[in-house]
PDB file of C-alpha atoms in Angstrom:
ATOM      1  CA  MET K   1     139.726  40.784 107.270  1.00 53.00           C
ATOM      2  CA  LYS K   2     140.797  43.796 109.464  1.00 57.00           C
ATOM      3  CA  THR K   3     142.772  45.209 106.507  1.00 66.00           C
ATOM      4  CA  THR K   4     139.708  45.025 104.384  1.00 64.00           C
ATOM      5  CA  LYS K   5     137.524  46.802 106.917  1.00 65.00           C
ATOM      6  CA  LEU K   6     140.176  49.438 107.307  1.00 62.00           C
ATOM      7  CA  ILE K   7     140.307  50.017 103.482  1.00 63.00           C
ATOM      8  CA  ILE K   8     136.573  50.379 103.362  1.00 62.00           C
ATOM      9  CA  ILE K   9     136.504  52.884 106.228  1.00 63.00           C
ATOM     10  CA  VAL K  10     139.318  54.988 104.552  1.00 54.00           C
ATOM     11  CA  MET K  11     137.511  54.847 101.206  1.00 54.00           C
ATOM     12  CA  ALA K  12     134.269  56.000 102.830  1.00 57.00           C
ATOM     13  CA  LEU K  13     135.987  58.873 104.580  1.00 53.00           C
ATOM     14  CA  LEU K  14     137.664  59.926 101.314  1.00 50.00           C
ATOM     15  CA  LEU K  15     134.428  59.747  99.349  1.00 49.00           C
ATOM     16  CA  GLY K  16     132.587  61.532 102.034  1.00 57.00           C
ATOM     17  CA  GLY K  17     135.226  64.246 102.106  1.00 61.00           C
ATOM     18  CA  LYS K  18     135.079  64.539  98.343  1.00 73.00           C
ATOM     19  CA  ALA K  19     131.270  64.899  98.396  1.00 80.00           C
ATOM     20  CA  ILE K  20     131.514  67.701 101.052  1.00 82.00           C
ATOM     21  CA  ALA K  21     134.121  69.466  98.994  1.00 86.00           C
ATOM     22  CA  GLN K  22     131.980  69.275  95.851  1.00 90.00           C
ATOM     23  CA  ASN K  23     128.920  70.466  97.698  1.00 91.00           C
ATOM     24  CA  ALA K  24     130.940  73.418  99.136  1.00 93.00           C
ATOM     25  CA  LYS K  25     132.160  74.269  95.631  1.00 93.00           C
ATOM     26  CA  LYS K  26     128.570  74.296  94.259  1.00 95.00           C
ATOM     27  CA  ALA K  27     127.452  76.569  97.179  1.00 95.00           C
ATOM     28  CA  ARG K  28     130.281  79.029  96.379  1.00 94.00           C
ATOM     29  CA  GLN K  29     129.312  79.004  92.657  1.00 95.00           C
ATOM     30  CA  ILE K  30     125.701  79.765  93.516  1.00 95.00           C
ATOM     31  CA  LEU K  31     126.834  82.626  95.782  1.00 94.00           C
ATOM     32  CA  ASP K  32     129.190  83.917  93.080  1.00 93.00           C
ATOM     33  CA  LYS K  33     126.209  84.052  90.608  1.00 93.00           C
ATOM     34  CA  THR K  34     124.047  85.666  93.255  1.00 92.00           C
ATOM     35  CA  ALA K  35     126.601  88.291  94.032  1.00 90.00           C
ATOM     36  CA  ALA K  36     127.016  89.063  90.245  1.00 89.00           C
ATOM     37  CA  VAL K  37     123.190  89.598  90.034  1.00 88.00           C
ATOM     38  CA  ILE K  38     122.990  91.741  93.204  1.00 86.00           C
ATOM     39  CA  GLY K  39     126.169  93.580  92.304  1.00 81.00           C
ATOM     40  CA  ASN K  40     124.651  95.505  89.339  1.00 79.00           C
ATOM     41  CA  LYS K  41     127.083  98.311  88.764  1.00 82.00           C
ATOM     42  CA  GLY K  42     124.431 100.907  88.697  1.00 88.00           C
ATOM     43  CA  GLY K  43     122.749  99.657  91.857  1.00 90.00           C
ATOM     44  CA  ALA K  44     119.424  98.067  92.821  1.00 90.00           C
ATOM     45  CA  THR K  45     116.429  98.468  95.109  1.00 92.00           C
ATOM     46  CA  ALA K  46     114.212  95.977  97.015  1.00 93.00           C
ATOM     47  CA  ASN K  47     111.727  95.585  99.789  1.00 94.00           C
ATOM     48  CA  PHE K  48     112.453  93.571 102.921  1.00 92.00           C
ATOM     49  CA  THR K  49     110.935  92.543 106.191  1.00 92.00           C
ATOM     50  CA  ILE K  50     113.046  91.861 109.344  1.00 88.00           C
ATOM     51  CA  SER K  51     111.675  89.623 112.103  1.00 88.00           C
ATOM     52  CA  GLY K  52     112.991  87.947 115.277  1.00 81.00           C
ATOM     53  CA  GLY K  53     115.431  88.991 117.961  1.00 68.00           C
ATOM     54  CA  LYS K  54     114.946  92.517 119.221  1.00 70.00           C
ATOM     55  CA  TYR K  55     113.314  93.706 116.003  1.00 68.00           C
ATOM     56  CA  GLY K  56     109.836  92.218 116.206  1.00 78.00           C
ATOM     57  CA  ARG K  57     108.517  92.433 112.636  1.00 85.00           C
ATOM     58  CA  VAL K  58     109.691  95.495 110.658  1.00 88.00           C
ATOM     59  CA  PRO K  59     109.131  96.075 106.927  1.00 92.00           C
ATOM     60  CA  GLY K  60     111.355  98.449 104.920  1.00 92.00           C
ATOM     61  CA  THR K  61     113.044  99.389 101.651  1.00 94.00           C
ATOM     62  CA  ILE K  62     116.652  99.263 100.615  1.00 92.00           C
ATOM     63  CA  SER K  63     118.824 100.640  97.849  1.00 93.00           C
ATOM     64  CA  ILE K  64     122.296  99.075  97.247  1.00 91.00           C
ATOM     65  CA  LYS K  65     125.364  99.774  95.098  1.00 91.00           C
ATOM     66  CA  GLY K  66     128.430  97.670  95.670  1.00 85.00           C
ATOM     67  CA  GLN K  67     129.083  97.760  99.450  1.00 85.00           C
ATOM     68  CA  LYS K  68     127.004 100.958  99.776  1.00 91.00           C
ATOM     69  CA  PHE K  69     123.424 100.862 100.973  1.00 92.00           C
ATOM     70  CA  THR K  70     120.621 103.019 102.327  1.00 93.00           C
ATOM     71  CA  ALA K  71     117.691 101.456 104.106  1.00 92.00           C
ATOM     72  CA  SER K  72     114.534 102.828 105.569  1.00 93.00           C
ATOM     73  CA  THR K  73     111.885 101.570 107.970  1.00 91.00           C
ATOM     74  CA  SER K  74     109.018 103.409 109.811  1.00 89.00           C
ATOM     75  CA  ALA K  75     111.433 104.153 112.684  1.00 89.00           C
ATOM     76  CA  VAL K  76     114.940 104.310 111.252  1.00 91.00           C
ATOM     77  CA  LYS K  77     116.816 105.442 108.159  1.00 94.00           C
ATOM     78  CA  VAL K  78     120.321 104.271 107.538  1.00 94.00           C
ATOM     79  CA  TRP K  79     123.071 105.387 105.092  1.00 96.00           C
ATOM     80  CA  PHE K  80     126.284 103.412 104.560  1.00 94.00           C
ATOM     81  CA  ASP K  81     128.959 104.627 102.120  1.00 93.00           C
ATOM     82  CA  GLY K  82     131.166 101.523 102.397  1.00 88.00           C
ATOM     83  CA  ARG K  83     132.971 102.706 105.501  1.00 91.00           C
ATOM     84  CA  THR K  84     130.824 105.126 107.606  1.00 94.00           C
ATOM     85  CA  GLN K  85     127.199 104.541 108.727  1.00 94.00           C
ATOM     86  CA  TRP K  86     124.605 107.147 109.599  1.00 96.00           C
ATOM     87  CA  THR K  87     121.613 106.113 111.542  1.00 94.00           C
ATOM     88  CA  TYR K  88     118.713 108.444 111.805  1.00 95.00           C
ATOM     89  CA  MET K  89     116.260 107.694 114.657  1.00 93.00           C
ATOM     90  CA  LYS K  90     112.896 109.350 113.799  1.00 92.00           C
ATOM     91  CA  SER K  91     111.534 109.201 117.354  1.00 92.00           C
ATOM     92  CA  THR K  92     114.486 111.278 118.829  1.00 94.00           C
ATOM     93  CA  ASN K  93     115.427 113.202 115.734  1.00 95.00           C
ATOM     94  CA  GLU K  94     119.031 112.137 116.187  1.00 95.00           C
ATOM     95  CA  VAL K  95     121.677 110.781 113.776  1.00 95.00           C
ATOM     96  CA  ASN K  96     124.367 108.436 115.164  1.00 95.00           C
ATOM     97  CA  ILE K  97     127.549 108.142 113.134  1.00 95.00           C
ATOM     98  CA  SER K  98     129.401 104.873 113.491  1.00 93.00           C
ATOM     99  CA  THR K  99     131.750 102.337 111.822  1.00 91.00           C
ATOM    100  CA  PRO K 100     129.563  99.212 111.936  1.00 85.00           C
ATOM    101  CA  ASN K 101     130.709  95.571 112.063  1.00 81.00           C
ATOM    102  CA  GLU K 102     129.243  93.002 109.664  1.00 78.00           C
ATOM    103  CA  ALA K 103     126.381  92.015 111.977  1.00 76.00           C
ATOM    104  CA  GLN K 104     125.301  95.653 112.326  1.00 78.00           C
ATOM    105  CA  ARG K 105     125.430  96.123 108.610  1.00 80.00           C
ATOM    106  CA  MET K 106     123.471  92.938 107.996  1.00 75.00           C
ATOM    107  CA  ALA K 107     120.754  94.173 110.413  1.00 73.00           C
ATOM    108  CA  MET K 108     119.688  96.690 107.788  1.00 73.00           C
ATOM    109  CA  ASN K 109     121.244  95.275 104.653  1.00 81.00           C
ATOM    110  CA  PRO K 110     120.093  91.788 103.773  1.00 76.00           C
ATOM    111  CA  TYR K 111     122.557  91.677 100.864  1.00 82.00           C
ATOM    112  CA  GLY K 112     125.501  92.128 103.053  1.00 81.00           C
ATOM    113  CA  PHE K 113     126.470  88.422 102.793  1.00 82.00           C
ATOM    114  CA  VAL K 114     127.748  88.957  99.203  1.00 79.00           C
ATOM    115  CA  THR K 115     131.103  90.230 100.627  1.00 78.00           C
ATOM    116  CA  MET K 116     131.181  87.904 103.654  1.00 86.00           C
ATOM    117  CA  TYR K 117     131.003  84.407 102.210  1.00 89.00           C
ATOM    118  CA  LYS K 118     134.351  84.669 100.309  1.00 86.00           C
ATOM    119  CA  SER K 119     136.365  84.021 103.525  1.00 87.00           C
ATOM    120  CA  GLY K 120     135.952  82.831 107.070  1.00 90.00           C
ATOM    121  CA  TYR K 121     132.922  80.587 106.409  1.00 93.00           C
ATOM    122  CA  ASN K 122     132.303  76.893 105.550  1.00 94.00           C
ATOM    123  CA  LEU K 123     129.783  76.623 102.871  1.00 95.00           C
ATOM    124  CA  SER K 124     127.136  73.990 101.901  1.00 95.00           C
ATOM    125  CA  MET K 125     123.995  73.867  99.911  1.00 95.00           C
ATOM    126  CA  LYS K 126     120.779  71.868  99.340  1.00 94.00           C
ATOM    127  CA  PRO K 127     117.700  72.123  97.132  1.00 93.00           C
ATOM    128  CA  SER K 128     114.473  73.397  98.617  1.00 93.00           C
ATOM    129  CA  GLY K 129     111.550  73.035  96.189  1.00 91.00           C
ATOM    130  CA  LYS K 130     112.438  75.480  93.345  1.00 93.00           C
ATOM    131  CA  ASN K 131     114.957  77.279  95.408  1.00 96.00           C
ATOM    132  CA  THR K 132     118.402  76.541  96.861  1.00 97.00           C
ATOM    133  CA  VAL K 133     119.393  77.038 100.490  1.00 97.00           C
ATOM    134  CA  VAL K 134     123.112  77.929 101.046  1.00 96.00           C
ATOM    135  CA  HIS K 135     124.390  77.531 104.630  1.00 96.00           C
ATOM    136  CA  MET K 136     127.234  79.660 105.841  1.00 94.00           C
ATOM    137  CA  LYS K 137     128.926  78.697 109.124  1.00 94.00           C
ATOM    138  CA  ALA K 138     131.824  80.743 110.609  1.00 91.00           C
ATOM    139  CA  THR K 139     135.122  79.021 110.914  1.00 91.00           C
ATOM    140  CA  THR K 140     136.106  81.122 113.920  1.00 86.00           C
ATOM    141  CA  ALA K 141     134.115  82.269 117.011  1.00 81.00           C
ATOM    142  CA  GLY K 142     135.047  85.826 116.448  1.00 78.00           C
ATOM    143  CA  ARG K 143     132.585  86.471 113.614  1.00 81.00           C
ATOM    144  CA  SER K 144     129.707  88.653 114.606  1.00 78.00           C
ATOM    145  CA  VAL K 145     127.452  86.700 112.262  1.00 84.00           C
ATOM    146  CA  ARG K 146     128.100  83.105 113.294  1.00 88.00           C
ATOM    147  CA  GLU K 147     125.765  81.273 110.897  1.00 92.00           C
ATOM    148  CA  MET K 148     123.476  82.046 108.069  1.00 92.00           C
ATOM    149  CA  PHE K 149     120.962  80.303 105.769  1.00 96.00           C
ATOM    150  CA  ILE K 150     120.307  82.021 102.384  1.00 95.00           C
ATOM    151  CA  THR K 151     117.373  80.922 100.257  1.00 96.00           C
ATOM    152  CA  ILE K 152     118.042  81.735  96.565  1.00 95.00           C
ATOM    153  CA  ASN K 153     115.644  81.486  93.652  1.00 95.00           C
ATOM    154  CA  ARG K 154     116.344  80.357  90.084  1.00 93.00           C
ATOM    155  CA  ASN K 155     117.232  83.869  89.062  1.00 92.00           C
ATOM    156  CA  TYR K 156     120.011  83.870  91.639  1.00 93.00           C
ATOM    157  CA  GLN K 157     118.111  86.371  93.819  1.00 92.00           C
ATOM    158  CA  PRO K 158     117.935  85.869  97.622  1.00 91.00           C
ATOM    159  CA  VAL K 159     114.442  85.682  98.802  1.00 93.00           C
ATOM    160  CA  ALA K 160     115.095  84.909 102.468  1.00 93.00           C
ATOM    161  CA  ILE K 161     117.992  85.170 104.841  1.00 92.00           C
ATOM    162  CA  LYS K 162     118.223  83.651 108.417  1.00 93.00           C
ATOM    163  CA  MET K 163     121.185  84.567 110.510  1.00 88.00           C
ATOM    164  CA  LEU K 164     122.476  83.928 114.016  1.00 87.00           C
ATOM    165  CA  GLN K 165     123.697  87.069 115.719  1.00 76.00           C
ATOM    166  CA  ASN K 166     125.173  86.209 119.110  1.00 73.00           C
ATOM    167  CA  THR K 167     122.467  83.866 120.448  1.00 79.00           C
ATOM    168  CA  SER K 168     119.434  85.136 118.540  1.00 83.00           C
ATOM    169  CA  TRP K 169     118.120  84.186 115.096  1.00 89.00           C
ATOM    170  CA  VAL K 170     116.948  86.936 112.865  1.00 87.00           C
ATOM    171  CA  SER K 171     115.061  86.422 109.622  1.00 91.00           C
ATOM    172  CA  ILE K 172     114.878  88.753 106.607  1.00 90.00           C
ATOM    173  CA  SER K 173     112.538  88.245 103.699  1.00 93.00           C
ATOM    174  CA  VAL K 174     113.388  90.035 100.411  1.00 91.00           C
ATOM    175  CA  SER K 175     111.134  90.933  97.468  1.00 93.00           C
ATOM    176  CA  ASN K 176     110.750  93.256  94.446  1.00 92.00           C
ATOM    177  CA  PHE K 177     114.467  93.278  93.528  1.00 89.00           C
ATOM    178  CA  ARG K 178     115.019  95.815  90.722  1.00 89.00           C
ATOM    179  CA  ALA K 179     118.194  96.911  89.045  1.00 87.00           C
ATOM    180  CA  LYS K 180     118.598 100.758  88.896  1.00 89.00           C
ATOM    181  CA  ASN K 181     121.154 103.408  88.327  1.00 92.00           C
ATOM    182  CA  LEU K 182     121.617 105.088  91.651  1.00 94.00           C
ATOM    183  CA  PRO K 183     123.844 108.152  92.397  1.00 94.00           C
ATOM    184  CA  ASP K 184     126.693 107.628  95.013  1.00 93.00           C
ATOM    185  CA  ALA K 185     125.428 110.720  96.910  1.00 94.00           C
ATOM    186  CA  MET K 186     122.269 108.866  98.163  1.00 94.00           C
ATOM    187  CA  PHE K 187     124.412 106.623 100.354  1.00 96.00           C
ATOM    188  CA  ARG K 188     125.672 109.418 102.553  1.00 96.00           C
ATOM    189  CA  PHE K 189     123.803 111.467 105.138  1.00 95.00           C
ATOM    190  CA  ASN K 190     123.106 115.015 103.902  1.00 94.00           C
ATOM    191  CA  ARG K 191     123.165 117.445 106.746  1.00 92.00           C
ATOM    192  CA  LYS K 192     121.234 120.005 104.688  1.00 92.00           C
ATOM    193  CA  ASP K 193     118.172 117.638 104.613  1.00 92.00           C
ATOM    194  CA  PHE K 194     118.121 117.423 108.401  1.00 91.00           C
ATOM    195  CA  PRO K 195     118.996 120.937 109.630  1.00 90.00           C
ATOM    196  CA  ARG K 196     117.480 120.526 113.098  1.00 91.00           C
ATOM    197  CA  THR K 197     118.722 117.018 113.778  1.00 93.00           C
ATOM    198  CA  GLU K 198     121.217 116.362 116.533  1.00 91.00           C
ATOM    199  CA  VAL K 199     124.317 114.493 115.111  1.00 92.00           C
ATOM    200  CA  ILE K 200     126.155 112.226 117.560  1.00 91.00           C
ATOM    201  CA  ASP K 201     129.570 110.813 116.430  1.00 90.00           C
ATOM    202  CA  LEU K 202     130.147 107.360 118.021  1.00 89.00           C
ATOM    203  CA  ARG K 203     133.276 106.483 116.136  1.00 88.00           C
TER     204      ARG K 203
END
């Protein structure tokens, strides 16, 4: 009798583990398809609204091309060329130059997860109406984005992202995704456009 119970427990654990693995595989496939849609070679633009944490509620626009992006709100404009970030603060007429971590990039680029999910996160997914919600959870405590929920529609476009930065949840809604051909130059700060702006290098 004890042997039979042990076999049942082992089988349940094996089946449960298999189901988790299959779910994770489906989550990765969905993110792969989403990354392919977002990763239009020419680039893309969208509208977004950030809320929660220190941000309050802030609408903005974004243009992306691979890992590059430029985003703008009523108070800030950001350029990121894949390595260096320039942040223009309109209130002080200053530009800060930095090398941002993934959380800092995600704060202005809701599509940043497309390069993050491939390593260092456990993945799972579940349906939510006509959409799918993919859950990313960091496998180590060192990740600046510890946890994330991405709501993806049938066209494999993210419509909402909720992420845990340190101890605060930040939500980003995304709309009006449009594929476009964008020049690489638009993802770098051009000093000529801001001749009277103070530039502060924080690298």
